[in-house]
Amino acid sequence: MILTRRQTLLTGAAAFAAATLPARAARPEYRLHPQEIASGVWLFEGATESFDPKNGGAICNIVMLASHEGAIVIDTGGTARQGAALRAFADQRLGGVAASLNTHHHPDHWFGNQAFADRPIHALPRTRRAQSEDAQVLADGLYRILGSWMNGTTPRPASQDAVAGEMTIGGRELEILALSGHSQADLVVQDRQTGTLIAGDLLFLNRAPSFPDADIPTWASAITTIAQIPASGYVPGHGPYHRDSRAMGQTQHYLSAMDARLRGAANNGLTRIEAMAAGPMPDYAHLGANPQEYQRSVIQRWREYELRALPILGQAG
Ligand SMILES: [Zn+2]
């Protein structure tokens, strides 16, 4: 029997589904491993991978700050059930939920909002707009990848505008920064009591940055802004908590390496497929979620670089 390419792909997909069936037959469950990284600062560290049924979409870092009125929840996870698991921790250990904040509109960070919707959920105005506009497309994509992990998830945009500056919730003082570059609106939070800086996806550590809405120069300058703030430690959007400048350095270098790679490929007349086939920049091939994240970045950003390179070809003629 001769299989067409499509049949081969479908057969491969079926084999994959069969191989993963035992793991998915059991009711998918989120196991939380919270760590108290500073006084009253709880980190739920995400897997440093791409969305996958193996991780249930629990790939981003979530932080809860203890306050007199309950937890201040920074990002809510990627599915309704992850949100519910997080909510149970807040209710049982931190006296309920005071409020939540969404750092930006990518679904891994806010699709758990449903579990927190009885309390205020804050996000920057442009994040709230993107949450409303993109919810359906983002949900469709995640249902396709995560399957039953997503059951019951209905994206619930944030309910309140976050404003840059000081914000006190349940006696806990926060400094809110309104930046952008990873997305159109990236919220950064610093906890005044401990100095912990929660950077959202402006910082990645040991995991390849994602670029679906990236503006590289703006992102780089947002990192420069973060670098000027004295902090006791950093929670990146993805990757481990740390106390030094590692994530700032790694993310900055990755951005410039990706920019140079795409510019070079477009200027040399490579096609998008060739740029993808070249694989991640060697220094970053080992990062979590690579090569997938590199390939996605090429797909997402290629057109800009090609358009920038084309006028030069035109002038040469
Ligand atoms: Zn993220």
Tab-separated table of C-alpha atoms and ligand atoms in Angstrom:
chain	number	residue	atom	x	y	z
A	1	MET	CA	0.000	0.000	0.000
A	2	ILE	CA	1.319	3.415	-0.919
A	3	LEU	CA	0.396	6.123	1.536
A	4	THR	CA	0.025	9.714	0.442
A	5	ARG	CA	1.824	12.330	2.525
A	6	ARG	CA	-1.507	13.311	4.070
A	7	GLN	CA	-2.293	9.706	4.984
A	8	THR	CA	1.143	9.298	6.500
A	9	LEU	CA	0.588	12.385	8.620
A	10	LEU	CA	-2.842	11.193	9.689
A	11	THR	CA	-1.543	7.737	10.529
A	12	GLY	CA	1.214	9.386	12.542
A	13	ALA	CA	-1.353	11.487	14.382
A	14	ALA	CA	-3.461	8.422	15.145
A	15	ALA	CA	-0.436	6.553	16.460
A	16	PHE	CA	0.405	9.554	18.638
A	17	ALA	CA	-3.133	9.684	20.022
A	18	ALA	CA	-3.083	5.961	20.787
A	19	ALA	CA	0.278	6.247	22.500
A	20	THR	CA	-0.929	9.045	24.758
A	21	LEU	CA	-4.328	7.491	25.476
A	22	PRO	CA	-3.544	5.852	28.833
A	23	ALA	CA	-2.318	9.145	30.261
A	24	ARG	CA	-5.440	10.974	29.089
A	25	ALA	CA	-7.915	8.278	30.023
A	26	ALA	CA	-7.404	9.153	33.695
A	27	ARG	CA	-9.134	12.422	34.573
A	28	PRO	CA	-6.578	15.112	33.888
A	29	GLU	CA	-5.515	16.734	37.089
A	30	TYR	CA	-3.304	19.678	37.987
A	31	ARG	CA	-0.753	19.017	40.676
A	32	LEU	CA	0.368	22.256	42.217
A	33	HIS	CA	3.794	22.674	43.770
A	34	PRO	CA	3.731	26.114	45.342
A	35	GLN	CA	6.934	27.496	46.810
A	36	GLU	CA	7.096	30.476	49.166
A	37	ILE	CA	9.927	32.407	47.505
A	38	ALA	CA	9.701	35.416	49.848
A	39	SER	CA	7.522	36.308	52.818
A	40	GLY	CA	3.916	35.844	51.680
A	41	VAL	CA	4.932	35.380	48.018
A	42	TRP	CA	3.897	32.038	46.568
A	43	LEU	CA	5.137	30.870	43.194
A	44	PHE	CA	3.453	28.160	41.116
A	45	GLU	CA	6.109	27.479	38.516
A	46	GLY	CA	4.981	26.497	35.038
A	47	ALA	CA	6.546	23.828	32.828
A	48	THR	CA	9.254	25.301	30.570
A	49	GLU	CA	7.682	23.747	27.474
A	50	SER	CA	5.113	24.616	24.836
A	51	PHE	CA	1.411	23.860	25.339
A	52	ASP	CA	1.060	20.102	25.396
A	53	PRO	CA	-1.475	17.568	26.715
A	54	LYS	CA	1.351	16.341	28.959
A	55	ASN	CA	1.422	19.642	30.871
A	56	GLY	CA	-2.266	20.564	30.554
A	57	GLY	CA	-1.252	24.058	29.453
A	58	ALA	CA	0.212	24.824	32.896
A	59	ILE	CA	3.231	26.544	31.385
A	60	CYS	CA	3.306	30.026	32.850
A	61	ASN	CA	4.354	31.176	36.289
A	62	ILE	CA	1.604	32.186	38.680
A	63	VAL	CA	2.191	34.209	41.819
A	64	MET	CA	-0.003	34.730	44.855
A	65	LEU	CA	0.726	37.440	47.383
A	66	ALA	CA	-0.811	37.053	50.823
A	67	SER	CA	-2.863	40.031	52.029
A	68	HIS	CA	-5.326	40.824	54.842
A	69	GLU	CA	-8.176	40.208	52.419
A	70	GLY	CA	-6.851	37.025	50.859
A	71	ALA	CA	-4.585	36.258	47.920
A	72	ILE	CA	-3.588	38.743	45.244
A	73	VAL	CA	-3.348	36.388	42.273
A	74	ILE	CA	-1.015	37.375	39.449
A	75	ASP	CA	-2.083	35.432	36.343
A	76	THR	CA	-4.600	32.623	36.629
A	77	GLY	CA	-3.359	29.755	34.443
A	78	GLY	CA	-4.340	28.352	31.073
A	79	THR	CA	-7.615	26.473	31.684
A	80	ALA	CA	-10.698	26.722	33.894
A	81	ARG	CA	-9.586	23.652	35.816
A	82	GLN	CA	-6.109	25.015	36.465
A	83	GLY	CA	-7.788	28.191	37.707
A	84	ALA	CA	-10.014	26.120	39.990
A	85	ALA	CA	-7.015	24.270	41.448
A	86	LEU	CA	-5.288	27.590	42.121
A	87	ARG	CA	-8.458	29.009	43.652
A	88	ALA	CA	-8.678	26.041	46.015
A	89	PHE	CA	-5.149	26.798	47.260
A	90	ALA	CA	-6.022	30.474	47.783
A	91	ASP	CA	-9.214	29.575	49.656
A	92	GLN	CA	-7.609	26.926	51.846
A	93	ARG	CA	-4.261	28.543	52.571
A	94	LEU	CA	-4.508	32.280	52.021
A	95	GLY	CA	-7.985	33.132	53.268
A	96	GLY	CA	-9.661	33.457	49.865
A	97	VAL	CA	-8.975	35.856	47.012
A	98	ALA	CA	-8.715	39.642	47.296
A	99	ALA	CA	-8.172	40.361	43.583
A	100	SER	CA	-6.375	39.076	40.508
A	101	LEU	CA	-4.191	40.704	37.872
A	102	ASN	CA	-3.528	39.494	34.318
A	103	THR	CA	-0.055	40.444	33.081
A	104	HIS	CA	-1.029	40.268	29.373
A	105	HIS	CA	-3.517	38.665	26.985
A	106	HIS	CA	-1.787	35.390	26.031
A	107	PRO	CA	-4.077	32.517	27.048
A	108	ASP	CA	-1.697	30.609	29.329
A	109	HIS	CA	-1.858	33.623	31.675
A	110	TRP	CA	-5.605	34.242	31.986
A	111	PHE	CA	-7.785	31.370	30.820
A	112	GLY	CA	-8.184	30.421	34.492
A	113	ASN	CA	-9.996	33.738	35.198
A	114	GLN	CA	-13.352	31.981	35.551
A	115	ALA	CA	-12.338	30.655	38.964
A	116	PHE	CA	-11.609	34.199	40.193
A	117	ALA	CA	-14.484	36.063	38.524
A	118	ASP	CA	-16.339	36.759	41.796
A	119	ARG	CA	-13.523	39.148	42.753
A	120	PRO	CA	-12.014	42.055	40.760
A	121	ILE	CA	-9.656	41.039	37.941
A	122	HIS	CA	-7.342	43.843	36.806
A	123	ALA	CA	-5.486	44.180	33.509
A	124	LEU	CA	-4.142	47.044	31.404
A	125	PRO	CA	-6.816	48.504	29.085
A	126	ARG	CA	-5.177	47.174	25.911
A	127	THR	CA	-4.911	43.746	27.467
A	128	ARG	CA	-8.610	43.792	28.299
A	129	ARG	CA	-9.425	44.784	24.728
A	130	ALA	CA	-7.225	42.014	23.284
A	131	GLN	CA	-8.759	39.497	25.708
A	132	SER	CA	-12.221	40.353	24.388
A	133	GLU	CA	-11.246	40.486	20.724
A	134	ASP	CA	-9.028	37.399	20.587
A	135	ALA	CA	-10.744	35.097	23.102
A	136	GLN	CA	-12.445	32.867	20.557
A	137	VAL	CA	-9.402	32.351	18.348
A	138	LEU	CA	-7.173	31.701	21.354
A	139	ALA	CA	-9.683	29.261	22.842
A	140	ASP	CA	-10.072	27.373	19.560
A	141	GLY	CA	-6.309	26.969	19.358
A	142	LEU	CA	-6.032	25.683	22.921
A	143	TYR	CA	-8.955	23.272	22.623
A	144	ARG	CA	-7.209	21.810	19.576
A	145	ILE	CA	-3.923	21.321	21.422
A	146	LEU	CA	-5.060	20.464	24.954
A	147	GLY	CA	-8.295	18.564	24.339
A	148	SER	CA	-10.105	17.531	27.523
A	149	TRP	CA	-7.852	19.663	29.749
A	150	MET	CA	-9.802	22.604	28.359
A	151	ASN	CA	-13.254	21.225	29.215
A	152	GLY	CA	-15.473	23.904	30.702
A	153	THR	CA	-13.092	26.764	29.855
A	154	THR	CA	-14.863	29.935	28.744
A	155	PRO	CA	-12.431	32.843	28.495
A	156	ARG	CA	-13.387	35.578	30.918
A	157	PRO	CA	-11.638	38.911	30.239
A	158	ALA	CA	-10.436	41.036	33.160
A	159	SER	CA	-13.128	43.244	34.700
A	160	GLN	CA	-11.116	46.316	35.794
A	161	ASP	CA	-8.539	48.620	34.258
A	162	ALA	CA	-5.145	48.419	35.925
A	163	VAL	CA	-3.378	51.759	36.257
A	164	ALA	CA	0.366	52.310	36.491
A	165	GLY	CA	1.592	53.455	39.905
A	166	GLU	CA	0.909	52.436	43.468
A	167	MET	CA	-1.883	50.034	44.232
A	168	THR	CA	-2.730	48.716	47.693
A	169	ILE	CA	-4.835	45.576	48.038
A	170	GLY	CA	-5.626	44.100	51.464
A	171	GLY	CA	-2.833	46.159	53.003
A	172	ARG	CA	-0.235	44.845	50.550
A	173	GLU	CA	1.459	47.645	48.606
A	174	LEU	CA	2.240	47.032	44.981
A	175	GLU	CA	3.917	49.105	42.295
A	176	ILE	CA	2.330	48.556	38.881
A	177	LEU	CA	4.296	49.256	35.702
A	178	ALA	CA	2.586	49.520	32.325
A	179	LEU	CA	5.095	48.398	29.688
A	180	SER	CA	4.874	46.663	26.305
A	181	GLY	CA	6.959	44.832	23.723
A	182	HIS	CA	6.186	41.183	24.393
A	183	SER	CA	2.575	42.134	23.730
A	184	GLN	CA	0.775	45.432	23.210
A	185	ALA	CA	0.404	45.795	26.983
A	186	ASP	CA	2.636	44.067	29.535
A	187	LEU	CA	1.942	44.610	33.201
A	188	VAL	CA	4.797	44.264	35.679
A	189	VAL	CA	4.203	44.131	39.432
A	190	GLN	CA	6.619	44.798	42.243
A	191	ASP	CA	5.708	43.735	45.762
A	192	ARG	CA	6.879	46.572	48.036
A	193	GLN	CA	7.103	44.382	51.147
A	194	THR	CA	9.654	41.930	49.761
A	195	GLY	CA	11.004	43.699	46.657
A	196	THR	CA	9.973	40.758	44.481
A	197	LEU	CA	9.473	41.791	40.865
A	198	ILE	CA	6.933	39.829	38.849
A	199	ALA	CA	7.842	40.508	35.245
A	200	GLY	CA	5.249	38.601	33.204
A	201	ASP	CA	6.525	37.582	29.786
A	202	LEU	CA	8.912	40.499	29.443
A	203	LEU	CA	11.377	38.071	31.045
A	204	PHE	CA	11.993	34.429	30.172
A	205	LEU	CA	14.618	32.179	31.751
A	206	ASN	CA	15.792	28.842	30.326
A	207	ARG	CA	12.741	28.801	28.068
A	208	ALA	CA	12.649	30.241	24.545
A	209	PRO	CA	10.716	33.542	24.407
A	210	SER	CA	7.528	33.601	22.362
A	211	PHE	CA	6.907	36.240	19.714
A	212	PRO	CA	3.293	36.193	18.471
A	213	ASP	CA	2.820	39.896	19.276
A	214	ALA	CA	6.408	40.956	19.833
A	215	ASP	CA	7.916	44.311	18.968
A	216	ILE	CA	11.599	43.636	19.550
A	217	PRO	CA	12.936	47.210	20.087
A	218	THR	CA	10.046	48.047	22.454
A	219	TRP	CA	10.570	44.790	24.327
A	220	ALA	CA	14.301	45.471	24.676
A	221	SER	CA	13.638	48.914	26.106
A	222	ALA	CA	11.088	47.482	28.560
A	223	ILE	CA	13.825	45.170	29.864
A	224	THR	CA	16.127	48.185	30.244
A	225	THR	CA	13.401	49.832	32.346
A	226	ILE	CA	13.068	46.725	34.514
A	227	ALA	CA	16.838	46.570	34.947
A	228	GLN	CA	16.803	50.021	36.569
A	229	ILE	CA	14.421	48.937	39.347
A	230	PRO	CA	16.119	47.604	42.464
A	231	ALA	CA	14.573	44.204	43.213
A	232	SER	CA	15.245	41.355	45.644
A	233	GLY	CA	14.346	38.718	43.066
A	234	TYR	CA	12.596	38.150	39.756
A	235	VAL	CA	9.734	35.954	38.678
A	236	PRO	CA	9.900	35.654	34.880
A	237	GLY	CA	6.755	34.739	32.919
A	238	HIS	CA	8.354	31.369	32.205
A	239	GLY	CA	11.312	29.840	34.012
A	240	PRO	CA	12.656	29.698	37.557
A	241	TYR	CA	12.631	32.427	40.201
A	242	HIS	CA	16.092	33.942	40.585
A	243	ARG	CA	17.795	36.819	42.366
A	244	ASP	CA	20.225	38.111	39.746
A	245	SER	CA	20.163	39.622	36.251
A	246	ARG	CA	20.154	36.280	34.409
A	247	ALA	CA	16.705	36.506	32.827
A	248	MET	CA	17.218	40.132	31.797
A	249	GLY	CA	20.513	39.222	30.115
A	250	GLN	CA	19.238	36.036	28.513
A	251	THR	CA	16.026	37.594	27.184
A	252	GLN	CA	17.873	40.664	25.813
A	253	HIS	CA	20.456	38.468	24.073
A	254	TYR	CA	17.802	36.162	22.661
A	255	LEU	CA	15.885	39.118	21.232
A	256	SER	CA	18.933	40.508	19.472
A	257	ALA	CA	20.027	37.057	18.248
A	258	MET	CA	16.558	36.394	16.823
A	259	ASP	CA	16.478	39.832	15.205
A	260	ALA	CA	19.909	39.294	13.626
A	261	ARG	CA	18.957	35.798	12.460
A	262	LEU	CA	15.753	36.919	10.736
A	263	ARG	CA	17.329	40.028	9.235
A	264	GLY	CA	20.272	38.016	7.908
A	265	ALA	CA	18.042	35.315	6.449
A	266	ALA	CA	15.745	37.795	4.695
A	267	ASN	CA	18.640	39.896	3.398
A	268	ASN	CA	20.292	36.781	1.990
A	269	GLY	CA	17.159	35.906	0.054
A	270	LEU	CA	16.289	32.808	2.065
A	271	THR	CA	12.692	31.631	2.083
A	272	ARG	CA	10.704	31.333	5.264
A	273	ILE	CA	10.983	27.550	5.076
A	274	GLU	CA	14.765	27.788	4.785
A	275	ALA	CA	14.926	30.174	7.742
A	276	MET	CA	12.879	27.716	9.780
A	277	ALA	CA	14.967	24.762	8.683
A	278	ALA	CA	18.120	26.540	9.876
A	279	GLY	CA	16.880	25.836	13.426
A	280	PRO	CA	17.358	27.922	16.542
A	281	MET	CA	20.461	30.000	17.080
A	282	PRO	CA	23.057	27.515	18.445
A	283	ASP	CA	23.448	29.282	21.811
A	284	TYR	CA	19.713	28.875	22.459
A	285	ALA	CA	18.899	25.478	20.957
A	286	HIS	CA	18.895	23.912	24.432
A	287	LEU	CA	16.251	26.230	25.887
A	288	GLY	CA	12.872	24.799	26.880
A	289	ALA	CA	10.255	24.922	24.087
A	290	ASN	CA	12.903	25.084	21.351
A	291	PRO	CA	12.989	24.308	18.432
A	292	GLN	CA	9.177	24.734	18.401
A	293	GLU	CA	9.254	28.302	19.692
A	294	TYR	CA	11.958	29.283	17.183
A	295	GLN	CA	9.887	27.859	14.330
A	296	ARG	CA	6.766	29.630	15.524
A	297	SER	CA	8.700	32.879	15.779
A	298	VAL	CA	9.899	32.580	12.184
A	299	ILE	CA	6.334	31.936	10.989
A	300	GLN	CA	4.974	34.846	13.023
A	301	ARG	CA	7.652	37.443	12.239
A	302	TRP	CA	8.940	36.484	8.785
A	303	ARG	CA	6.745	38.838	6.781
A	304	GLU	CA	8.085	41.972	8.494
A	305	TYR	CA	11.678	41.015	7.769
A	306	GLU	CA	10.921	40.005	4.191
A	307	LEU	CA	9.183	43.312	3.557
A	308	ARG	CA	12.136	45.205	4.986
A	309	ALA	CA	14.555	43.272	2.766
A	310	LEU	CA	12.551	43.577	-0.456
A	311	PRO	CA	13.026	47.305	-1.228
A	312	ILE	CA	16.780	46.701	-1.244
A	313	LEU	CA	16.314	44.014	-3.919
A	314	GLY	CA	14.125	46.473	-5.865
A	315	GLN	CA	16.770	49.200	-5.754
A	316	ALA	CA	19.441	46.754	-6.858
A	317	GLY	CA	17.459	46.155	-10.056
B	1	ZN	ZN	3.417	33.233	28.558
